[in-house]
Amino acid sequence: MGQITARQLGFALGAEVTGIDLRKPLNDLARREILDAWHRHLVLVFPGQDLSAAEQIAFSRNFGELEENEALPYYRDPGHKEILLVTNRRIGGKPSETRNTGRNWHADLTYTTRPAKGSLLLCREKPAVGGDTMWANLYLAYETLSEPLRRFLDGLEAIHDISLVKGIEKRDPEKVAELRRLNPPVAHAVVKTHPETGRKSLCLGQRIRGFVGMTEEESSPILGFLNQHATSPELVYRHRWSVNDLVMWDNRCTLHVALADFDQGKTRHMTRTSLVGEPSGRIVAEGAAPDREALMQSIASVS
Ligand SMILES: [Fe+2]
């Protein structure tokens, strides 16, 4: 007899987990059951979890070391460096810089060499309508590509860049310059094998500049197709938040996007913890892509 109940929410991914109070310490069986459900459904929704910051941190620690958000120092909870504030509440009298965070498809912290393996987001306050989040299943995205395209992508790397976080250009320029300095562009394999499930998935998103060794002109249509394919409605679960929903997702096999489908005058306040991932990827020099003009010039020498 299991300790938790997992009810599937979406065909491609997502399940609701009930029968557990996350304020209490987890026993081994419940922890194993949550991990099994997580590996099967990728996104777990725990409704009705009114956790303090310390309780959110304590529950998250059951699944690994927590990110202290050194890559995003300005957006941490001043009292808890493990908590990132995703909020449109005013901070210090100014509009919060994370009020529009996550507005393009991404997995958390892929612009670092330690992308988060998972994230846990707790809804503290929300507008009556909207502010939804969508997740896409990247195992299925990989498995539903044709064999020749999968072969092409195996062994390819893509350059992830914090400068492509949507709306970052509207933030405080000094802070953005520092975020760029802290997070130079990073190349990650496009196809990755999940260390716990052994399944292959795509490592994608809209924070990618292009593929290593390819020109921007070559990369963009392929990237556009892949992101469109990966986020097609059949591969997506859309979550309508309720206050005290805690959602735990696996960044290694999903993408997500936070929708702006709500009255921006109303408060949407969420707190996030992230699980530190395995070191992966490598820092690359900006502008490493071959120059198309130079390649075109080479026609002259060939003919
Ligand atoms: Fe995110």
PDB file of C-alpha atoms and ligand atoms in Angstrom:
ATOM      1  CA  MET A   1       0.000   0.000   0.000  1.00  0.00           C
ATOM      2  CA  GLY A   2       1.554   3.289  -1.117  1.00  0.00           C
ATOM      3  CA  GLN A   3       1.742   6.378   1.034  1.00  0.00           C
ATOM      4  CA  ILE A   4       0.937   8.872  -1.703  1.00  0.00           C
ATOM      5  CA  THR A   5      -1.626   9.029  -4.486  1.00  0.00           C
ATOM      6  CA  ALA A   6      -0.561  10.266  -7.933  1.00  0.00           C
ATOM      7  CA  ARG A   7      -3.359  11.154 -10.367  1.00  0.00           C
ATOM      8  CA  GLN A   8      -2.281  11.805 -13.945  1.00  0.00           C
ATOM      9  CA  LEU A   9      -3.194  15.328 -15.114  1.00  0.00           C
ATOM     10  CA  GLY A  10      -1.929  15.396 -18.684  1.00  0.00           C
ATOM     11  CA  PHE A  11      -1.393  12.800 -21.404  1.00  0.00           C
ATOM     12  CA  ALA A  12       2.224  13.823 -22.010  1.00  0.00           C
ATOM     13  CA  LEU A  13       3.198  14.796 -18.458  1.00  0.00           C
ATOM     14  CA  GLY A  14       1.938  16.024 -15.092  1.00  0.00           C
ATOM     15  CA  ALA A  15       0.364  14.370 -12.056  1.00  0.00           C
ATOM     16  CA  GLU A  16      -1.317  15.585  -8.889  1.00  0.00           C
ATOM     17  CA  VAL A  17       0.065  14.119  -5.679  1.00  0.00           C
ATOM     18  CA  THR A  18      -2.136  13.920  -2.594  1.00  0.00           C
ATOM     19  CA  GLY A  19      -2.120  12.054   0.698  1.00  0.00           C
ATOM     20  CA  ILE A  20       0.941  13.813   2.063  1.00  0.00           C
ATOM     21  CA  ASP A  21       1.684  16.837   4.277  1.00  0.00           C
ATOM     22  CA  LEU A  22       4.950  18.345   3.077  1.00  0.00           C
ATOM     23  CA  ARG A  23       5.491  20.214   6.364  1.00  0.00           C
ATOM     24  CA  LYS A  24       6.310  16.896   8.025  1.00  0.00           C
ATOM     25  CA  PRO A  25       9.611  15.042   7.543  1.00  0.00           C
ATOM     26  CA  LEU A  26       9.485  12.558   4.666  1.00  0.00           C
ATOM     27  CA  ASN A  27      10.029   8.904   5.411  1.00  0.00           C
ATOM     28  CA  ASP A  28      12.058   6.782   2.990  1.00  0.00           C
ATOM     29  CA  LEU A  29       9.045   5.095   1.419  1.00  0.00           C
ATOM     30  CA  ALA A  30       7.233   8.373   0.676  1.00  0.00           C
ATOM     31  CA  ARG A  31      10.453   9.864  -0.713  1.00  0.00           C
ATOM     32  CA  ARG A  32      10.922   6.878  -3.015  1.00  0.00           C
ATOM     33  CA  GLU A  33       7.303   7.032  -4.147  1.00  0.00           C
ATOM     34  CA  ILE A  34       7.604  10.744  -4.939  1.00  0.00           C
ATOM     35  CA  LEU A  35      10.779  10.101  -6.935  1.00  0.00           C
ATOM     36  CA  ASP A  36       9.107   7.256  -8.854  1.00  0.00           C
ATOM     37  CA  ALA A  37       6.115   9.485  -9.650  1.00  0.00           C
ATOM     38  CA  TRP A  38       8.468  12.330 -10.633  1.00  0.00           C
ATOM     39  CA  HIS A  39      10.388  10.117 -13.049  1.00  0.00           C
ATOM     40  CA  ARG A  40       7.142   8.849 -14.561  1.00  0.00           C
ATOM     41  CA  HIS A  41       5.209  12.139 -14.772  1.00  0.00           C
ATOM     42  CA  LEU A  42       8.048  14.783 -14.846  1.00  0.00           C
ATOM     43  CA  VAL A  43       5.844  17.460 -13.235  1.00  0.00           C
ATOM     44  CA  LEU A  44       4.212  16.861  -9.844  1.00  0.00           C
ATOM     45  CA  VAL A  45       1.569  19.149  -8.369  1.00  0.00           C
ATOM     46  CA  PHE A  46       1.132  19.002  -4.577  1.00  0.00           C
ATOM     47  CA  PRO A  47      -2.023  20.994  -3.803  1.00  0.00           C
ATOM     48  CA  GLY A  48      -2.799  22.618  -0.451  1.00  0.00           C
ATOM     49  CA  GLN A  49       0.761  22.882   0.861  1.00  0.00           C
ATOM     50  CA  ASP A  50       0.954  26.005   3.023  1.00  0.00           C
ATOM     51  CA  LEU A  51       4.703  25.878   3.649  1.00  0.00           C
ATOM     52  CA  SER A  52       6.913  28.478   5.307  1.00  0.00           C
ATOM     53  CA  ALA A  53      10.157  29.354   3.493  1.00  0.00           C
ATOM     54  CA  ALA A  54      12.061  27.050   5.875  1.00  0.00           C
ATOM     55  CA  GLU A  55       9.598  24.208   5.217  1.00  0.00           C
ATOM     56  CA  GLN A  56       9.876  24.626   1.448  1.00  0.00           C
ATOM     57  CA  ILE A  57      13.667  24.467   1.785  1.00  0.00           C
ATOM     58  CA  ALA A  58      13.506  21.424   4.074  1.00  0.00           C
ATOM     59  CA  PHE A  59      11.175  19.505   1.733  1.00  0.00           C
ATOM     60  CA  SER A  60      13.270  20.404  -1.336  1.00  0.00           C
ATOM     61  CA  ARG A  61      16.458  19.135   0.365  1.00  0.00           C
ATOM     62  CA  ASN A  62      15.041  15.599   0.324  1.00  0.00           C
ATOM     63  CA  PHE A  63      15.884  15.495  -3.383  1.00  0.00           C
ATOM     64  CA  GLY A  64      19.383  16.951  -3.417  1.00  0.00           C
ATOM     65  CA  GLU A  65      21.609  19.923  -2.775  1.00  0.00           C
ATOM     66  CA  LEU A  66      19.874  23.282  -3.186  1.00  0.00           C
ATOM     67  CA  GLU A  67      20.917  26.043  -5.515  1.00  0.00           C
ATOM     68  CA  GLU A  68      21.948  29.194  -3.619  1.00  0.00           C
ATOM     69  CA  ASN A  69      21.189  31.284  -6.667  1.00  0.00           C
ATOM     70  CA  GLU A  70      24.655  32.770  -7.087  1.00  0.00           C
ATOM     71  CA  ALA A  71      23.837  33.189 -10.789  1.00  0.00           C
ATOM     72  CA  LEU A  72      20.861  35.424  -9.909  1.00  0.00           C
ATOM     73  CA  PRO A  73      21.917  37.195  -6.711  1.00  0.00           C
ATOM     74  CA  TYR A  74      19.459  40.100  -6.981  1.00  0.00           C
ATOM     75  CA  TYR A  75      16.335  37.992  -6.939  1.00  0.00           C
ATOM     76  CA  ARG A  76      16.899  35.936  -3.790  1.00  0.00           C
ATOM     77  CA  ASP A  77      14.737  36.086  -0.681  1.00  0.00           C
ATOM     78  CA  PRO A  78      16.858  38.315   1.599  1.00  0.00           C
ATOM     79  CA  GLY A  79      16.319  35.881   4.473  1.00  0.00           C
ATOM     80  CA  HIS A  80      16.921  32.635   2.514  1.00  0.00           C
ATOM     81  CA  LYS A  81      19.453  32.445  -0.295  1.00  0.00           C
ATOM     82  CA  GLU A  82      17.964  29.113  -1.418  1.00  0.00           C
ATOM     83  CA  ILE A  83      14.700  30.880  -2.307  1.00  0.00           C
ATOM     84  CA  LEU A  84      14.300  32.818  -5.518  1.00  0.00           C
ATOM     85  CA  LEU A  85      11.406  35.271  -5.579  1.00  0.00           C
ATOM     86  CA  VAL A  86       9.325  35.116  -8.729  1.00  0.00           C
ATOM     87  CA  THR A  87       7.033  37.988  -8.024  1.00  0.00           C
ATOM     88  CA  ASN A  88       5.415  41.156  -9.275  1.00  0.00           C
ATOM     89  CA  ARG A  89       5.234  42.624  -5.759  1.00  0.00           C
ATOM     90  CA  ARG A  90       7.179  45.867  -5.509  1.00  0.00           C
ATOM     91  CA  ILE A  91      10.557  45.465  -3.886  1.00  0.00           C
ATOM     92  CA  GLY A  92      12.135  48.486  -2.204  1.00  0.00           C
ATOM     93  CA  GLY A  93       9.476  50.682  -3.780  1.00  0.00           C
ATOM     94  CA  LYS A  94      10.393  49.564  -7.317  1.00  0.00           C
ATOM     95  CA  PRO A  95       8.682  47.107  -9.653  1.00  0.00           C
ATOM     96  CA  SER A  96      10.214  43.656  -9.167  1.00  0.00           C
ATOM     97  CA  GLU A  97      12.629  42.604 -11.904  1.00  0.00           C
ATOM     98  CA  THR A  98      11.308  39.036 -11.815  1.00  0.00           C
ATOM     99  CA  ARG A  99       7.720  40.097 -12.506  1.00  0.00           C
ATOM    100  CA  ASN A 100       8.060  38.948 -16.135  1.00  0.00           C
ATOM    101  CA  THR A 101      10.422  36.062 -15.572  1.00  0.00           C
ATOM    102  CA  GLY A 102      10.111  32.866 -17.601  1.00  0.00           C
ATOM    103  CA  ARG A 103       8.157  34.305 -20.506  1.00  0.00           C
ATOM    104  CA  ASN A 104       9.864  32.148 -23.115  1.00  0.00           C
ATOM    105  CA  TRP A 105      10.302  28.377 -23.175  1.00  0.00           C
ATOM    106  CA  HIS A 106      13.284  27.309 -21.090  1.00  0.00           C
ATOM    107  CA  ALA A 107      14.685  24.979 -18.469  1.00  0.00           C
ATOM    108  CA  ASP A 108      16.102  26.673 -15.366  1.00  0.00           C
ATOM    109  CA  LEU A 109      19.743  27.790 -15.350  1.00  0.00           C
ATOM    110  CA  THR A 110      20.787  26.175 -18.649  1.00  0.00           C
ATOM    111  CA  TYR A 111      22.907  29.303 -19.208  1.00  0.00           C
ATOM    112  CA  THR A 112      25.223  27.972 -16.482  1.00  0.00           C
ATOM    113  CA  THR A 113      27.480  24.916 -16.307  1.00  0.00           C
ATOM    114  CA  ARG A 114      25.218  23.554 -13.559  1.00  0.00           C
ATOM    115  CA  PRO A 115      21.665  23.670 -14.929  1.00  0.00           C
ATOM    116  CA  ALA A 116      19.125  22.970 -12.207  1.00  0.00           C
ATOM    117  CA  LYS A 117      18.107  19.306 -12.203  1.00  0.00           C
ATOM    118  CA  GLY A 118      14.741  20.214 -10.755  1.00  0.00           C
ATOM    119  CA  SER A 119      12.795  23.185  -9.444  1.00  0.00           C
ATOM    120  CA  LEU A 120      10.021  23.522  -6.867  1.00  0.00           C
ATOM    121  CA  LEU A 121       7.709  26.500  -7.205  1.00  0.00           C
ATOM    122  CA  LEU A 122       5.161  27.383  -4.533  1.00  0.00           C
ATOM    123  CA  CYS A 123       2.280  29.700  -5.317  1.00  0.00           C
ATOM    124  CA  ARG A 124       1.792  32.167  -2.437  1.00  0.00           C
ATOM    125  CA  GLU A 125      -0.585  34.668  -4.049  1.00  0.00           C
ATOM    126  CA  LYS A 126      -2.182  34.909  -7.482  1.00  0.00           C
ATOM    127  CA  PRO A 127      -4.782  36.781  -9.477  1.00  0.00           C
ATOM    128  CA  ALA A 128      -8.264  35.255  -9.647  1.00  0.00           C
ATOM    129  CA  VAL A 129      -7.697  34.322 -13.292  1.00  0.00           C
ATOM    130  CA  GLY A 130      -4.574  33.321 -15.219  1.00  0.00           C
ATOM    131  CA  GLY A 131      -0.856  33.415 -14.488  1.00  0.00           C
ATOM    132  CA  ASP A 132      -0.670  29.819 -15.757  1.00  0.00           C
ATOM    133  CA  THR A 133       2.516  27.860 -16.395  1.00  0.00           C
ATOM    134  CA  MET A 134       3.026  25.288 -19.165  1.00  0.00           C
ATOM    135  CA  TRP A 135       5.498  22.406 -19.281  1.00  0.00           C
ATOM    136  CA  ALA A 136       6.571  20.314 -22.288  1.00  0.00           C
ATOM    137  CA  ASN A 137       7.913  16.738 -22.347  1.00  0.00           C
ATOM    138  CA  LEU A 138      11.368  16.635 -23.958  1.00  0.00           C
ATOM    139  CA  TYR A 139      11.642  12.846 -23.938  1.00  0.00           C
ATOM    140  CA  LEU A 140       8.653  12.693 -26.247  1.00  0.00           C
ATOM    141  CA  ALA A 141      10.037  15.595 -28.271  1.00  0.00           C
ATOM    142  CA  TYR A 142      13.163  13.532 -28.970  1.00  0.00           C
ATOM    143  CA  GLU A 143      11.352  10.242 -29.508  1.00  0.00           C
ATOM    144  CA  THR A 144       8.928  11.750 -32.044  1.00  0.00           C
ATOM    145  CA  LEU A 145      11.682  13.067 -34.345  1.00  0.00           C
ATOM    146  CA  SER A 146      12.669  11.116 -37.438  1.00  0.00           C
ATOM    147  CA  GLU A 147      15.700   8.860 -37.252  1.00  0.00           C
ATOM    148  CA  PRO A 148      17.886  11.003 -39.595  1.00  0.00           C
ATOM    149  CA  LEU A 149      17.185  14.160 -37.565  1.00  0.00           C
ATOM    150  CA  ARG A 150      17.903  12.360 -34.286  1.00  0.00           C
ATOM    151  CA  ARG A 151      21.230  11.189 -35.764  1.00  0.00           C
ATOM    152  CA  PHE A 152      22.049  14.766 -36.811  1.00  0.00           C
ATOM    153  CA  LEU A 153      21.321  16.086 -33.329  1.00  0.00           C
ATOM    154  CA  ASP A 154      23.288  13.395 -31.471  1.00  0.00           C
ATOM    155  CA  GLY A 155      26.691  14.885 -30.771  1.00  0.00           C
ATOM    156  CA  LEU A 156      25.620  18.467 -31.571  1.00  0.00           C
ATOM    157  CA  GLU A 157      25.995  21.251 -28.989  1.00  0.00           C
ATOM    158  CA  ALA A 158      23.926  24.415 -28.574  1.00  0.00           C
ATOM    159  CA  ILE A 159      24.941  27.732 -27.028  1.00  0.00           C
ATOM    160  CA  HIS A 160      22.715  28.885 -24.150  1.00  0.00           C
ATOM    161  CA  ASP A 161      22.884  32.576 -23.340  1.00  0.00           C
ATOM    162  CA  ILE A 162      21.367  34.548 -20.418  1.00  0.00           C
ATOM    163  CA  SER A 163      21.066  37.540 -22.785  1.00  0.00           C
ATOM    164  CA  LEU A 164      18.167  35.687 -24.427  1.00  0.00           C
ATOM    165  CA  VAL A 165      16.068  35.613 -21.260  1.00  0.00           C
ATOM    166  CA  LYS A 166      12.970  37.376 -22.533  1.00  0.00           C
ATOM    167  CA  GLY A 167      12.703  40.987 -21.390  1.00  0.00           C
ATOM    168  CA  ILE A 168      16.164  41.069 -19.788  1.00  0.00           C
ATOM    169  CA  GLU A 169      16.962  44.216 -21.797  1.00  0.00           C
ATOM    170  CA  LYS A 170      14.268  46.044 -19.816  1.00  0.00           C
ATOM    171  CA  ARG A 171      15.975  45.360 -16.487  1.00  0.00           C
ATOM    172  CA  ASP A 172      18.503  47.598 -14.718  1.00  0.00           C
ATOM    173  CA  PRO A 173      21.462  47.776 -17.190  1.00  0.00           C
ATOM    174  CA  GLU A 174      24.099  47.558 -14.451  1.00  0.00           C
ATOM    175  CA  LYS A 175      22.530  44.442 -12.982  1.00  0.00           C
ATOM    176  CA  VAL A 176      22.179  42.891 -16.451  1.00  0.00           C
ATOM    177  CA  ALA A 177      25.858  43.583 -17.199  1.00  0.00           C
ATOM    178  CA  GLU A 178      26.765  41.821 -13.954  1.00  0.00           C
ATOM    179  CA  LEU A 179      24.443  38.887 -14.754  1.00  0.00           C
ATOM    180  CA  ARG A 180      26.170  38.558 -18.139  1.00  0.00           C
ATOM    181  CA  ARG A 181      29.570  38.644 -16.470  1.00  0.00           C
ATOM    182  CA  LEU A 182      28.474  35.951 -14.000  1.00  0.00           C
ATOM    183  CA  ASN A 183      26.933  33.844 -16.774  1.00  0.00           C
ATOM    184  CA  PRO A 184      28.959  33.776 -20.000  1.00  0.00           C
ATOM    185  CA  PRO A 185      27.443  31.714 -22.871  1.00  0.00           C
ATOM    186  CA  VAL A 186      27.571  27.947 -22.288  1.00  0.00           C
ATOM    187  CA  ALA A 187      27.500  25.079 -24.804  1.00  0.00           C
ATOM    188  CA  HIS A 188      25.383  22.049 -23.855  1.00  0.00           C
ATOM    189  CA  ALA A 189      24.794  18.807 -25.739  1.00  0.00           C
ATOM    190  CA  VAL A 190      21.475  18.971 -27.617  1.00  0.00           C
ATOM    191  CA  VAL A 191      20.685  15.350 -26.771  1.00  0.00           C
ATOM    192  CA  LYS A 192      21.214  14.291 -23.184  1.00  0.00           C
ATOM    193  CA  THR A 193      20.646  11.013 -21.377  1.00  0.00           C
ATOM    194  CA  HIS A 194      18.771  11.429 -18.116  1.00  0.00           C
ATOM    195  CA  PRO A 195      21.049  10.094 -15.361  1.00  0.00           C
ATOM    196  CA  GLU A 196      18.208   8.521 -13.385  1.00  0.00           C
ATOM    197  CA  THR A 197      15.823   7.194 -16.028  1.00  0.00           C
ATOM    198  CA  GLY A 198      18.378   6.428 -18.764  1.00  0.00           C
ATOM    199  CA  ARG A 199      16.042   7.985 -21.364  1.00  0.00           C
ATOM    200  CA  LYS A 200      17.284  10.413 -23.999  1.00  0.00           C
ATOM    201  CA  SER A 201      15.792  13.868 -24.228  1.00  0.00           C
ATOM    202  CA  LEU A 202      16.434  17.147 -25.990  1.00  0.00           C
ATOM    203  CA  CYS A 203      18.097  20.056 -24.199  1.00  0.00           C
ATOM    204  CA  LEU A 204      16.367  22.976 -25.867  1.00  0.00           C
ATOM    205  CA  GLY A 205      14.555  26.245 -25.311  1.00  0.00           C
ATOM    206  CA  GLN A 206      14.393  29.820 -26.503  1.00  0.00           C
ATOM    207  CA  ARG A 207      17.545  30.949 -24.715  1.00  0.00           C
ATOM    208  CA  ILE A 208      19.766  29.306 -27.336  1.00  0.00           C
ATOM    209  CA  ARG A 209      21.838  31.398 -29.711  1.00  0.00           C
ATOM    210  CA  GLY A 210      22.683  28.618 -32.165  1.00  0.00           C
ATOM    211  CA  PHE A 211      24.573  25.375 -32.637  1.00  0.00           C
ATOM    212  CA  VAL A 212      28.312  25.117 -32.104  1.00  0.00           C
ATOM    213  CA  GLY A 213      30.203  25.233 -35.417  1.00  0.00           C
ATOM    214  CA  MET A 214      27.145  26.345 -37.399  1.00  0.00           C
ATOM    215  CA  THR A 215      26.221  29.805 -38.639  1.00  0.00           C
ATOM    216  CA  GLU A 216      23.258  31.661 -37.199  1.00  0.00           C
ATOM    217  CA  GLU A 217      21.506  31.309 -40.578  1.00  0.00           C
ATOM    218  CA  GLU A 218      21.894  27.530 -40.432  1.00  0.00           C
ATOM    219  CA  SER A 219      20.969  27.237 -36.779  1.00  0.00           C
ATOM    220  CA  SER A 220      17.863  29.404 -36.519  1.00  0.00           C
ATOM    221  CA  PRO A 221      15.448  27.489 -38.751  1.00  0.00           C
ATOM    222  CA  ILE A 222      16.415  24.162 -37.179  1.00  0.00           C
ATOM    223  CA  LEU A 223      16.193  25.609 -33.690  1.00  0.00           C
ATOM    224  CA  GLY A 224      12.849  27.212 -34.525  1.00  0.00           C
ATOM    225  CA  PHE A 225      11.508  23.906 -35.775  1.00  0.00           C
ATOM    226  CA  LEU A 226      12.798  21.961 -32.757  1.00  0.00           C
ATOM    227  CA  ASN A 227      11.337  24.378 -30.226  1.00  0.00           C
ATOM    228  CA  GLN A 228       8.028  24.411 -32.058  1.00  0.00           C
ATOM    229  CA  HIS A 229       7.991  20.620 -32.245  1.00  0.00           C
ATOM    230  CA  ALA A 230       8.933  20.210 -28.565  1.00  0.00           C
ATOM    231  CA  THR A 231       6.211  22.580 -27.379  1.00  0.00           C
ATOM    232  CA  SER A 232       3.402  21.362 -29.611  1.00  0.00           C
ATOM    233  CA  PRO A 233       0.132  21.138 -27.637  1.00  0.00           C
ATOM    234  CA  GLU A 234       0.165  17.322 -27.532  1.00  0.00           C
ATOM    235  CA  LEU A 235       3.422  17.393 -25.577  1.00  0.00           C
ATOM    236  CA  VAL A 236       2.329  20.075 -23.096  1.00  0.00           C
ATOM    237  CA  TYR A 237       0.616  20.238 -19.705  1.00  0.00           C
ATOM    238  CA  ARG A 238      -0.848  23.608 -18.712  1.00  0.00           C
ATOM    239  CA  HIS A 239      -1.240  24.278 -15.006  1.00  0.00           C
ATOM    240  CA  ARG A 240      -3.851  26.632 -13.573  1.00  0.00           C
ATOM    241  CA  TRP A 241      -2.397  27.558 -10.212  1.00  0.00           C
ATOM    242  CA  SER A 242      -4.203  27.646  -6.894  1.00  0.00           C
ATOM    243  CA  VAL A 243      -2.654  29.296  -3.850  1.00  0.00           C
ATOM    244  CA  ASN A 244      -0.492  26.744  -1.957  1.00  0.00           C
ATOM    245  CA  ASP A 245       0.138  24.545  -4.974  1.00  0.00           C
ATOM    246  CA  LEU A 246       3.730  23.351  -4.892  1.00  0.00           C
ATOM    247  CA  VAL A 247       4.886  22.173  -8.315  1.00  0.00           C
ATOM    248  CA  MET A 248       8.067  20.133  -8.611  1.00  0.00           C
ATOM    249  CA  TRP A 249       9.455  19.577 -12.095  1.00  0.00           C
ATOM    250  CA  ASP A 250      12.419  17.922 -13.735  1.00  0.00           C
ATOM    251  CA  ASN A 251      14.433  20.424 -15.791  1.00  0.00           C
ATOM    252  CA  ARG A 252      16.423  17.642 -17.469  1.00  0.00           C
ATOM    253  CA  CYS A 253      13.491  16.431 -19.524  1.00  0.00           C
ATOM    254  CA  THR A 254      11.035  19.363 -19.634  1.00  0.00           C
ATOM    255  CA  LEU A 255      10.745  22.962 -20.769  1.00  0.00           C
ATOM    256  CA  HIS A 256       8.408  25.478 -19.176  1.00  0.00           C
ATOM    257  CA  VAL A 257       7.005  28.920 -19.815  1.00  0.00           C
ATOM    258  CA  ALA A 258       5.233  31.360 -17.473  1.00  0.00           C
ATOM    259  CA  LEU A 259       2.294  33.002 -19.218  1.00  0.00           C
ATOM    260  CA  ALA A 260       1.408  36.676 -18.920  1.00  0.00           C
ATOM    261  CA  ASP A 261      -2.297  35.821 -19.146  1.00  0.00           C
ATOM    262  CA  PHE A 262      -3.368  37.865 -16.140  1.00  0.00           C
ATOM    263  CA  ASP A 263      -4.118  41.370 -14.903  1.00  0.00           C
ATOM    264  CA  GLN A 264      -0.647  42.783 -14.231  1.00  0.00           C
ATOM    265  CA  GLY A 265      -2.141  45.049 -11.549  1.00  0.00           C
ATOM    266  CA  LYS A 266      -2.878  41.975  -9.426  1.00  0.00           C
ATOM    267  CA  THR A 267      -0.243  40.242  -7.315  1.00  0.00           C
ATOM    268  CA  ARG A 268       1.367  37.011  -8.463  1.00  0.00           C
ATOM    269  CA  HIS A 269       3.893  35.865  -5.890  1.00  0.00           C
ATOM    270  CA  MET A 270       5.796  32.581  -6.072  1.00  0.00           C
ATOM    271  CA  THR A 271       8.839  31.201  -4.283  1.00  0.00           C
ATOM    272  CA  ARG A 272      11.249  28.830  -6.001  1.00  0.00           C
ATOM    273  CA  THR A 273      13.858  26.410  -4.797  1.00  0.00           C
ATOM    274  CA  SER A 274      16.088  24.577  -7.297  1.00  0.00           C
ATOM    275  CA  LEU A 275      18.056  21.365  -7.070  1.00  0.00           C
ATOM    276  CA  VAL A 276      21.670  21.666  -8.149  1.00  0.00           C
ATOM    277  CA  GLY A 277      22.360  19.634 -11.279  1.00  0.00           C
ATOM    278  CA  GLU A 278      25.376  17.674 -12.384  1.00  0.00           C
ATOM    279  CA  PRO A 279      28.148  19.848 -13.864  1.00  0.00           C
ATOM    280  CA  SER A 280      27.663  19.877 -17.640  1.00  0.00           C
ATOM    281  CA  GLY A 281      28.436  22.013 -20.658  1.00  0.00           C
ATOM    282  CA  ARG A 282      31.357  24.364 -21.173  1.00  0.00           C
ATOM    283  CA  ILE A 283      31.813  28.112 -21.384  1.00  0.00           C
ATOM    284  CA  VAL A 284      32.310  29.340 -24.961  1.00  0.00           C
ATOM    285  CA  ALA A 285      33.527  32.646 -26.364  1.00  0.00           C
ATOM    286  CA  GLU A 286      30.773  34.890 -27.697  1.00  0.00           C
ATOM    287  CA  GLY A 287      30.546  35.059 -31.468  1.00  0.00           C
ATOM    288  CA  ALA A 288      32.086  31.600 -31.859  1.00  0.00           C
ATOM    289  CA  ALA A 289      29.783  30.787 -34.781  1.00  0.00           C
ATOM    290  CA  PRO A 290      31.428  30.688 -38.217  1.00  0.00           C
ATOM    291  CA  ASP A 291      30.898  33.775 -40.274  1.00  0.00           C
ATOM    292  CA  ARG A 292      28.521  33.233 -43.196  1.00  0.00           C
ATOM    293  CA  GLU A 293      30.151  35.982 -45.263  1.00  0.00           C
ATOM    294  CA  ALA A 294      33.537  34.315 -44.933  1.00  0.00           C
ATOM    295  CA  LEU A 295      32.039  30.987 -45.976  1.00  0.00           C
ATOM    296  CA  MET A 296      30.422  32.627 -49.019  1.00  0.00           C
ATOM    297  CA  GLN A 297      33.765  34.225 -49.914  1.00  0.00           C
ATOM    298  CA  SER A 298      35.280  30.760 -50.039  1.00  0.00           C
ATOM    299  CA  ILE A 299      33.122  30.063 -53.143  1.00  0.00           C
ATOM    300  CA  ALA A 300      35.473  32.343 -55.072  1.00  0.00           C
ATOM    301  CA  SER A 301      38.496  30.284 -54.141  1.00  0.00           C
ATOM    302  CA  VAL A 302      36.723  26.978 -54.934  1.00  0.00           C
ATOM    303  CA  SER A 303      35.410  27.955 -58.357  1.00  0.00           C
TER     304      SER A 303
HETATM  305 FE    FE B   1      11.868  28.913 -15.066  1.00  0.00          FE
END
